[in-house]
Amino acid sequence: MNNHFLKFKDISTYDINEITDRAIELKSGSQSNVLSNLSAVLLFEKPSLRTKLGFWVGVQKLGGNPLYFGPEEVGLGSRESVRDVSSVISRIADIIIIRTFEHEKIHEFSKYSSVPVINALTDHEHPCQALADIQTIKENLTEIKGSKVAFIGDGNNVSRSLSYALAGSGANLVIASPNNYQIDDKTIDCANRYAINTGGSVTKISDPKKAVLNADIIYTDVWASMGQEKEQEIRKAAFERYQVNENLLDMASKNVKFMHDLPAHPNEEISENLLYDERSIVFPQSENRMWSQMALIEKIIKRK
Ligand code: NVA
């Protein structure tokens, strides 16, 4: 395993299983002091609830000291160069967790960092979310291998990391998106290559009703991600047929579960009360952000 976790492919398909199994153990009471006397810097250029909270409390549970810098504070690449910020922080802190816009920025940061860097979301990937998703699916299905997941929505950072995570876990992911918002072919090809020995697969289509047939999990995300606020109205029109609602869930497998990385926009990508439907596993999924991030940090620190 690479010392940085910038994109999902930085971990092997073997690591996915190990990290998510460990997350389940930590959740059921197993203890770890792996960050004792160590500091974790959280450097966030976009808003965050689950990621920030999960890392903050998770670092404390691992015996470490979390230090948070919000969007106004550091000015990564504007007030100070990415290289200089990286060189300073990595001389003092022991692990760095970054949420930013351009993926290139975190990549550049990692080049100059002498300590591990974790991607807490960029425009390109959201790999920590995907780890929590695998943990959640393992907790809710008898077998993740061979299961079918339908992602209805944007070919974005969340669906991109999920492609690697699911294919790498032996699951079959179908991504249904409108034209112009489909996931790129490079991701599909790379995810299918990454999963060559797992039996998993990723495909894309445009019909959401076809995508959910026999699905064990239906997953969605916002139509306009952070940084795309100006496109909100255009996207609303393009994604109109892609709302996940009770009727769509009824078309899937009898025991289908519903997932969303949150925050949600009721009456847009989901119907008004879907988060509270008995088939929703959205809130345990959000809790798992913390457990899987703890398991990830533990693995990275032990490998250092
Ligand atoms: N795709 C969303 C995920 C939020 C957790 C965004 O990037 O805003």
Short mmCIF file of N, CA, C and O in Angstrom, two decimals, residues 42 44 46-59 61 66 68 97-99 118-121 126-130 132-133 135-136 158 219-222 224 226 259-266 269-270 275-276 281-294 297:
data_model
loop_
_atom_site.label_atom_id
_atom_site.label_comp_id
_atom_site.label_asym_id
_atom_site.label_seq_id
_atom_site.Cartn_x
_atom_site.Cartn_y
_atom_site.Cartn_z
N LEU A 42 -6.02 18.61 9.51
CA LEU A 42 -7.15 18.56 8.56
C LEU A 42 -7.17 19.91 7.84
O LEU A 42 -7.41 20.94 8.47
N PHE A 44 -9.03 21.89 5.02
CA PHE A 44 -10.25 21.78 4.22
C PHE A 44 -10.53 23.08 3.47
O PHE A 44 -10.63 24.14 4.09
N LYS A 46 -13.24 23.14 1.31
CA LYS A 46 -14.68 23.08 0.99
C LYS A 46 -15.40 22.73 2.28
O LYS A 46 -14.78 22.17 3.19
N PRO A 47 -16.71 23.00 2.35
CA PRO A 47 -17.45 22.63 3.55
C PRO A 47 -17.45 21.12 3.79
O PRO A 47 -17.23 20.34 2.86
N SER A 48 -17.71 20.73 5.02
CA SER A 48 -17.73 19.30 5.35
C SER A 48 -18.44 19.07 6.67
O SER A 48 -18.29 19.85 7.61
N LEU A 49 -19.22 18.01 6.76
CA LEU A 49 -19.77 17.59 8.05
C LEU A 49 -19.22 16.22 8.42
O LEU A 49 -18.44 16.06 9.36
N ARG A 50 -19.60 15.20 7.64
CA ARG A 50 -19.22 13.83 7.97
C ARG A 50 -17.72 13.59 7.91
O ARG A 50 -17.14 12.94 8.79
N THR A 51 -17.08 14.11 6.89
CA THR A 51 -15.65 13.84 6.73
C THR A 51 -14.87 14.49 7.86
O THR A 51 -14.02 13.87 8.50
N LYS A 52 -15.19 15.76 8.12
CA LYS A 52 -14.47 16.48 9.18
C LYS A 52 -14.71 15.82 10.54
O LYS A 52 -13.78 15.54 11.28
N LEU A 53 -15.99 15.57 10.83
CA LEU A 53 -16.33 14.97 12.13
C LEU A 53 -15.72 13.58 12.28
O LEU A 53 -15.15 13.24 13.31
N GLY A 54 -15.82 12.80 11.21
CA GLY A 54 -15.29 11.43 11.25
C GLY A 54 -13.79 11.41 11.47
O GLY A 54 -13.26 10.61 12.24
N PHE A 55 -13.08 12.32 10.79
CA PHE A 55 -11.62 12.37 10.99
C PHE A 55 -11.28 12.93 12.37
O PHE A 55 -10.41 12.41 13.05
N TRP A 56 -11.97 13.99 12.74
CA TRP A 56 -11.65 14.66 14.01
C TRP A 56 -11.83 13.68 15.19
O TRP A 56 -10.90 13.44 15.96
N VAL A 57 -13.02 13.11 15.29
CA VAL A 57 -13.28 12.20 16.42
C VAL A 57 -12.47 10.91 16.25
O VAL A 57 -11.94 10.37 17.22
N GLY A 58 -12.36 10.46 15.02
CA GLY A 58 -11.59 9.23 14.76
C GLY A 58 -10.13 9.36 15.18
O GLY A 58 -9.57 8.46 15.81
N VAL A 59 -9.53 10.51 14.87
CA VAL A 59 -8.13 10.75 15.26
C VAL A 59 -8.03 10.73 16.79
O VAL A 59 -7.11 10.12 17.37
N LYS A 61 -10.01 9.16 18.89
CA LYS A 61 -10.20 7.78 19.36
C LYS A 61 -8.92 6.96 19.18
O LYS A 61 -8.68 6.02 19.91
N PRO A 66 -6.12 16.11 16.67
CA PRO A 66 -6.53 16.69 15.39
C PRO A 66 -6.43 18.21 15.39
O PRO A 66 -6.78 18.87 16.36
N TYR A 68 -7.57 21.45 12.93
CA TYR A 68 -8.38 21.76 11.75
C TYR A 68 -8.07 23.16 11.20
O TYR A 68 -8.02 24.13 11.94
N ILE A 97 -4.69 15.49 6.16
CA ILE A 97 -5.94 15.10 5.51
C ILE A 97 -6.45 16.34 4.78
O ILE A 97 -6.64 17.40 5.41
N ILE A 98 -6.64 16.24 3.48
CA ILE A 98 -6.95 17.43 2.68
C ILE A 98 -8.24 17.29 1.89
O ILE A 98 -8.47 16.25 1.23
N ARG A 99 -9.06 18.33 1.94
CA ARG A 99 -10.23 18.44 1.04
C ARG A 99 -10.03 19.69 0.19
O ARG A 99 -9.86 20.79 0.72
N ILE A 118 -3.89 12.16 2.98
CA ILE A 118 -5.15 11.46 2.66
C ILE A 118 -6.10 12.41 1.94
O ILE A 118 -6.28 13.56 2.36
N ASN A 119 -6.72 11.94 0.89
CA ASN A 119 -7.70 12.72 0.13
C ASN A 119 -9.07 12.65 0.83
O ASN A 119 -9.70 11.60 0.88
N ALA A 120 -9.50 13.81 1.34
CA ALA A 120 -10.81 13.88 2.00
C ALA A 120 -11.86 14.47 1.05
O ALA A 120 -12.83 15.06 1.50
N LEU A 121 -11.65 14.33 -0.23
CA LEU A 121 -12.50 14.75 -1.35
C LEU A 121 -11.80 15.79 -2.21
O LEU A 121 -11.32 16.80 -1.71
N HIS A 126 -13.50 10.72 -4.23
CA HIS A 126 -13.86 10.78 -2.80
C HIS A 126 -13.59 9.38 -2.23
O HIS A 126 -14.52 8.64 -1.87
N PRO A 127 -12.31 9.01 -2.13
CA PRO A 127 -11.99 7.62 -1.82
C PRO A 127 -12.37 7.18 -0.40
O PRO A 127 -12.67 6.00 -0.18
N CYS A 128 -12.35 8.11 0.57
CA CYS A 128 -12.72 7.72 1.94
C CYS A 128 -14.20 7.37 2.01
O CYS A 128 -14.60 6.47 2.76
N GLN A 129 -15.01 8.09 1.23
CA GLN A 129 -16.44 7.75 1.17
C GLN A 129 -16.62 6.31 0.67
O GLN A 129 -17.40 5.53 1.22
N ALA A 130 -15.86 5.96 -0.34
CA ALA A 130 -16.02 4.62 -0.93
C ALA A 130 -15.63 3.52 0.05
O ALA A 130 -16.22 2.44 0.04
N ALA A 132 -16.08 3.67 3.33
CA ALA A 132 -17.24 3.55 4.22
C ALA A 132 -18.39 2.83 3.53
O ALA A 132 -19.14 2.07 4.15
N ASP A 133 -18.51 3.04 2.22
CA ASP A 133 -19.59 2.39 1.46
C ASP A 133 -19.38 0.87 1.44
O ASP A 133 -20.34 0.10 1.60
N GLN A 135 -17.73 -0.90 3.65
CA GLN A 135 -18.02 -1.38 5.00
C GLN A 135 -19.54 -1.54 5.19
O GLN A 135 -20.03 -2.57 5.67
N THR A 136 -20.29 -0.53 4.76
CA THR A 136 -21.74 -0.53 4.95
C THR A 136 -22.40 -1.66 4.16
O THR A 136 -23.31 -2.34 4.65
N VAL A 158 -17.82 10.88 -6.41
CA VAL A 158 -18.33 9.78 -5.58
C VAL A 158 -18.47 8.51 -6.42
O VAL A 158 -18.00 7.43 -6.03
N TYR A 219 -27.89 3.58 -5.09
CA TYR A 219 -27.06 4.63 -4.49
C TYR A 219 -27.23 5.89 -5.33
O TYR A 219 -27.28 5.83 -6.56
N THR A 220 -27.32 7.04 -4.67
CA THR A 220 -27.29 8.28 -5.43
C THR A 220 -26.51 9.36 -4.68
O THR A 220 -26.16 9.20 -3.50
N ASP A 221 -26.24 10.45 -5.39
CA ASP A 221 -25.49 11.59 -4.85
C ASP A 221 -26.13 12.86 -5.44
O ASP A 221 -26.97 12.77 -6.34
N VAL A 222 -25.72 14.00 -4.93
CA VAL A 222 -26.27 15.28 -5.43
C VAL A 222 -26.05 15.42 -6.94
O VAL A 222 -25.12 14.85 -7.49
N ALA A 224 -25.58 18.48 -8.38
CA ALA A 224 -24.54 19.51 -8.54
C ALA A 224 -23.62 19.44 -7.33
O ALA A 224 -24.05 19.66 -6.20
N MET A 226 -20.14 20.33 -4.94
CA MET A 226 -19.53 21.57 -4.46
C MET A 226 -18.62 22.14 -5.55
O MET A 226 -17.80 21.40 -6.11
N MET A 259 -28.66 3.89 -0.47
CA MET A 259 -27.50 4.61 0.08
C MET A 259 -27.34 5.99 -0.56
O MET A 259 -27.70 6.20 -1.72
N HIS A 260 -26.77 6.91 0.21
CA HIS A 260 -26.51 8.28 -0.26
C HIS A 260 -25.36 8.79 0.61
O HIS A 260 -25.38 8.62 1.82
N ASP A 261 -24.39 9.46 -0.01
CA ASP A 261 -23.25 9.93 0.77
C ASP A 261 -23.55 11.19 1.58
O ASP A 261 -22.78 11.56 2.47
N LEU A 262 -24.65 11.89 1.28
CA LEU A 262 -25.10 13.10 1.98
C LEU A 262 -24.09 14.26 1.79
O LEU A 262 -22.92 13.99 1.65
N PRO A 263 -24.50 15.51 1.83
CA PRO A 263 -25.86 15.97 2.12
C PRO A 263 -26.82 15.68 0.97
O PRO A 263 -26.39 15.63 -0.19
N ALA A 264 -28.11 15.48 1.32
CA ALA A 264 -29.11 15.14 0.31
C ALA A 264 -29.97 16.36 0.00
O ALA A 264 -30.07 17.28 0.81
N HIS A 265 -30.55 16.35 -1.18
CA HIS A 265 -31.50 17.40 -1.57
C HIS A 265 -32.84 16.74 -1.86
O HIS A 265 -33.08 16.32 -3.00
N PRO A 266 -33.71 16.63 -0.84
CA PRO A 266 -35.03 16.02 -1.05
C PRO A 266 -35.78 16.77 -2.14
O PRO A 266 -35.65 18.00 -2.25
N GLU A 269 -32.56 14.85 -6.14
CA GLU A 269 -32.07 13.49 -6.47
C GLU A 269 -32.80 12.39 -5.70
O GLU A 269 -32.73 11.23 -6.10
N ILE A 270 -33.49 12.76 -4.62
CA ILE A 270 -34.30 11.75 -3.90
C ILE A 270 -35.68 12.34 -3.60
O ILE A 270 -35.85 13.55 -3.49
N LEU A 275 -34.84 9.21 2.77
CA LEU A 275 -33.78 8.95 3.77
C LEU A 275 -34.32 8.16 4.94
O LEU A 275 -33.57 7.45 5.62
N TYR A 276 -35.63 8.30 5.20
CA TYR A 276 -36.24 7.67 6.39
C TYR A 276 -37.01 6.41 6.04
O TYR A 276 -37.67 5.82 6.89
N ILE A 281 -30.19 2.87 4.37
CA ILE A 281 -29.10 2.60 5.33
C ILE A 281 -28.14 3.80 5.34
O ILE A 281 -26.95 3.68 5.61
N VAL A 282 -28.70 4.96 5.03
CA VAL A 282 -27.90 6.17 4.86
C VAL A 282 -27.23 6.63 6.15
O VAL A 282 -26.05 7.04 6.13
N PHE A 283 -27.92 6.53 7.28
CA PHE A 283 -27.30 7.06 8.50
C PHE A 283 -26.20 6.13 9.06
O PHE A 283 -25.13 6.63 9.43
N PRO A 284 -26.42 4.81 9.08
CA PRO A 284 -25.27 3.95 9.42
C PRO A 284 -24.11 4.14 8.44
O PRO A 284 -22.94 4.14 8.83
N GLN A 285 -24.44 4.37 7.17
CA GLN A 285 -23.40 4.64 6.16
C GLN A 285 -22.59 5.88 6.57
O GLN A 285 -21.36 5.89 6.47
N SER A 286 -23.28 6.92 7.06
CA SER A 286 -22.55 8.14 7.44
C SER A 286 -21.70 7.89 8.69
O SER A 286 -20.58 8.38 8.78
N GLU A 287 -22.20 7.10 9.61
CA GLU A 287 -21.39 6.77 10.81
C GLU A 287 -20.12 6.01 10.39
O GLU A 287 -19.04 6.24 10.94
N ASN A 288 -20.27 5.16 9.41
CA ASN A 288 -19.12 4.34 8.99
C ASN A 288 -17.97 5.14 8.42
O ASN A 288 -16.86 4.64 8.30
N ARG A 289 -18.24 6.41 8.05
CA ARG A 289 -17.14 7.26 7.61
C ARG A 289 -16.05 7.28 8.67
O ARG A 289 -14.86 7.21 8.35
N MET A 290 -16.48 7.40 9.92
CA MET A 290 -15.46 7.48 10.99
C MET A 290 -14.71 6.16 11.15
O MET A 290 -13.47 6.15 11.20
N TRP A 291 -15.43 5.05 11.21
CA TRP A 291 -14.76 3.77 11.49
C TRP A 291 -13.81 3.40 10.35
O TRP A 291 -12.70 2.90 10.58
N SER A 292 -14.24 3.63 9.12
CA SER A 292 -13.37 3.23 8.00
C SER A 292 -12.17 4.17 7.89
O SER A 292 -11.07 3.75 7.53
N GLN A 293 -12.36 5.46 8.21
CA GLN A 293 -11.23 6.39 8.18
C GLN A 293 -10.22 6.03 9.27
O GLN A 293 -9.01 6.13 9.08
N MET A 294 -10.73 5.59 10.43
CA MET A 294 -9.82 5.14 11.50
C MET A 294 -9.01 3.93 11.04
O MET A 294 -7.80 3.84 11.25
N ILE A 297 -6.33 5.08 8.58
CA ILE A 297 -5.20 5.75 9.24
C ILE A 297 -4.32 4.72 9.95
O ILE A 297 -3.09 4.75 9.85
#
